[in-house]
């Protein structure tokens, strides 16, 4: 069983970036959605991303962005993967010629198998709670809504934290987990100890 990959999203400070890397994170997410309190301007994001070492994936997160906006960010910030967290369709996601993750906001009535098939070509399907503001809400969703098998690598998200991460990994066995609120002391302000405990919890569950 490969180890569960870990993404920490909503990085806004160099010290949080460094704490996550030191704790063994696999990917760091940067929010380019202006209404989010975790939003980072492209110039700031470029400064945060530049020192990230090899083999730590840099993820840029967008919500229903104009294509020109995505292209503009890509021209300034050295991202590896795009994450589309709004109402984007597959054609929109494919147009940038980069690996991309599609986020689904899980709720009763959403056929996740049909949804995953519609986003063929994604490098991950991020399953998040259905919250106001599209994401970053710190809310769990009903994991029993997740089909036993999906045709895309599952990235479990939504309200994950130290207290539920071991159960989440053991029950769902996702390809990866993603967290924002659960390792914060305030929106966009991560806590190094919570990061370390969260990652240790994933490693315990993998063992
Ligand atoms: O983080 C945000 O502010 C955000 C805003 C709008 C869309 C997506 C957003 N975050 C995307 C993520 O990948 C979050 O990590 C994910 O939604 C889980 O957040 P949380 O439940 O707070 O751990």
XYZ file of C-alpha atoms and ligand atoms in Angstrom:
230
model
C 0.000 0.000 0.000
C 1.705 3.265 -1.091
C 1.911 5.941 1.592
C -0.878 8.494 1.589
C 0.223 11.763 -0.005
C -0.411 14.961 1.922
C -1.338 18.412 0.576
C -1.552 21.468 2.810
C -3.532 24.241 1.152
C -3.848 27.954 1.694
C -0.196 28.745 2.365
C 0.288 32.515 2.805
C 3.500 32.752 4.866
C 7.071 31.565 4.376
C 7.246 30.149 7.903
C 4.206 27.975 7.244
C 5.642 26.795 3.944
C 8.883 25.869 5.689
C 7.147 24.124 8.590
C 5.117 21.992 6.196
C 8.185 21.044 4.145
C 10.144 20.180 7.294
C 7.261 17.952 8.432
C 7.296 16.042 5.142
C 4.399 17.473 3.148
C 4.053 16.293 -0.450
C 2.220 19.317 -1.899
C 1.539 22.932 -1.019
C -1.554 24.784 -2.230
C -1.757 28.488 -3.059
C -5.181 30.109 -3.374
C -5.709 32.451 -6.323
C -9.388 33.082 -5.508
C -9.629 36.721 -4.369
C -12.685 36.342 -2.089
C -10.758 33.817 0.022
C -9.017 35.020 3.178
C -6.169 32.707 2.073
C -5.760 34.479 -1.269
C -2.209 35.285 -2.276
C -1.424 37.735 -5.066
C 0.670 36.219 -7.862
C 3.728 38.309 -6.965
C 3.593 37.131 -3.358
C 2.931 33.554 -4.455
C 5.996 33.636 -6.709
C 8.123 34.592 -3.702
C 6.585 31.817 -1.597
C 6.937 29.190 -4.313
C 10.476 29.950 -5.478
C 12.337 28.292 -2.532
C 10.206 25.108 -2.552
C 12.603 22.172 -3.122
C 12.302 19.491 -5.748
C 9.634 16.806 -5.271
C 7.298 19.057 -3.266
C 4.427 19.797 -5.631
C 3.263 23.395 -6.057
C -0.526 23.553 -6.564
C -2.367 26.660 -7.763
C -6.032 26.819 -6.799
C -8.668 28.616 -8.852
C -12.449 29.039 -8.701
C -14.256 29.845 -11.968
C -11.347 32.047 -13.041
C -11.149 33.689 -16.429
C -8.659 31.685 -18.529
C -6.567 34.829 -18.938
C -6.222 34.996 -15.165
C -4.918 31.440 -14.987
C -2.480 32.100 -17.821
C -1.299 35.263 -16.105
C -0.650 33.421 -12.842
C 1.165 30.637 -14.678
C 3.424 33.214 -16.319
C 4.449 34.549 -12.903
C 4.304 31.572 -10.527
C 6.152 28.272 -11.089
C 3.238 25.918 -10.427
C 3.259 22.187 -11.129
C -0.459 21.378 -10.847
C -3.671 23.363 -11.203
C -6.662 22.753 -8.942
C -10.081 23.843 -10.146
C -12.495 24.169 -7.268
C -15.511 25.790 -8.894
C -18.035 24.922 -11.597
C -15.468 24.401 -14.353
C -16.068 21.707 -16.979
C -13.452 19.323 -18.351
C -12.782 21.333 -21.497
C -12.010 24.371 -19.363
C -9.635 22.376 -17.141
C -7.777 20.828 -20.073
C -7.057 24.077 -21.915
C -3.973 25.052 -19.889
C -1.838 22.069 -20.815
C -0.857 21.397 -17.195
C -1.703 18.520 -14.816
C -4.935 19.424 -13.087
C -7.050 18.371 -10.123
C -10.812 18.758 -10.162
C -12.586 19.372 -6.871
C -16.057 18.000 -6.266
C -18.228 19.446 -3.533
C -19.866 16.272 -2.272
C -23.544 16.202 -1.394
C -26.450 13.809 -1.639
C -27.579 13.482 -5.242
C -24.145 14.073 -6.771
C -23.162 10.929 -8.679
C -19.418 10.877 -8.015
C -18.797 8.048 -10.483
C -20.471 10.035 -13.277
C -18.643 13.170 -12.108
C -15.257 11.425 -12.153
C -15.897 10.012 -15.628
C -16.731 13.514 -16.878
C -13.298 14.724 -15.752
C -11.244 12.030 -17.447
C -7.641 13.200 -17.671
C -7.515 14.835 -14.238
C -4.546 13.783 -12.084
C -6.776 13.801 -9.025
C -10.358 14.133 -7.855
C -10.460 16.201 -4.689
C -13.538 15.402 -2.622
C -14.566 18.324 -0.447
C -17.611 19.297 1.562
C -20.309 21.417 -0.036
C -19.710 24.741 1.689
C -20.424 28.408 1.013
C -17.494 30.046 -0.720
C -16.636 26.872 -2.678
C -14.035 25.503 -0.263
C -11.758 25.944 2.700
C -14.727 25.649 5.024
C -13.346 23.258 7.629
C -16.426 21.054 7.260
C -16.507 17.267 6.882
C -18.883 15.537 4.510
C -20.465 12.086 4.720
C -17.638 9.793 3.652
C -20.150 6.993 3.016
C -21.089 8.943 -0.135
C -17.699 8.031 -1.649
C -17.950 5.028 -4.022
C -15.631 2.108 -3.204
C -13.878 2.652 -6.530
C -13.435 5.754 -8.664
C -11.538 6.099 -11.971
C -9.378 8.956 -10.643
C -6.928 9.203 -7.713
C -9.017 10.332 -4.730
C -7.807 13.281 -2.672
C -9.878 13.344 0.499
C -10.554 16.815 1.847
C -13.082 18.744 3.897
C -12.719 19.333 7.619
C -9.744 17.008 8.080
C -7.759 17.566 11.262
C -5.599 15.789 13.816
C -8.623 14.261 15.552
C -10.107 12.568 12.471
C -7.210 12.041 10.069
C -6.265 8.518 11.176
C -9.855 7.326 10.817
C -10.132 9.100 7.454
C -7.032 7.354 6.081
C -7.922 3.927 7.490
C -11.573 4.037 6.312
C -11.179 5.655 2.896
C -7.590 4.754 1.979
C -7.382 7.768 -0.371
C -4.452 8.430 -2.720
C -3.964 11.679 -0.815
C -5.424 13.928 1.822
C -5.771 17.694 1.736
C -6.164 20.104 4.638
C -6.415 23.810 5.278
C -8.505 24.833 8.308
C -7.464 21.851 10.405
C -3.851 22.980 10.653
C -4.581 26.674 11.237
C -4.921 29.041 14.181
C -6.690 31.543 11.911
C -7.631 31.641 8.230
C -4.380 31.524 6.279
C -2.236 31.259 9.414
C -0.955 27.718 9.846
C 0.285 26.190 13.092
C 3.555 24.229 12.893
C 2.568 21.855 15.694
C -0.799 21.075 14.124
C 0.960 20.453 10.804
C 3.422 18.053 12.430
C 0.653 16.225 14.328
C -1.513 15.978 11.215
C 1.295 14.486 9.142
C 2.268 12.116 11.974
C -1.351 10.980 12.095
C -1.307 10.122 8.410
C 1.954 8.216 8.818
C 0.533 6.274 11.792
C -2.522 5.333 9.764
C -0.331 4.231 6.867
C 1.792 1.966 9.073
O -8.968 27.547 1.126
C -9.793 28.333 0.685
O -9.988 29.477 1.186
C -10.619 27.991 -0.521
C -11.541 28.929 -1.004
C -12.308 28.605 -2.122
C -12.157 27.382 -2.765
C -11.245 26.439 -2.290
C -10.475 26.732 -1.158
N -9.588 25.801 -0.648
C -9.377 24.592 -1.384
C -8.732 23.482 -0.684
O -8.131 22.639 -1.334
C -8.975 23.291 0.797
O -7.838 22.665 1.344
C -10.180 22.379 0.939
O -11.321 23.090 0.520
C -10.351 21.873 2.371
O -10.428 22.958 3.237
P -10.630 22.666 4.826
O -11.963 21.983 4.978
O -10.560 24.023 5.451
O -9.494 21.771 5.271
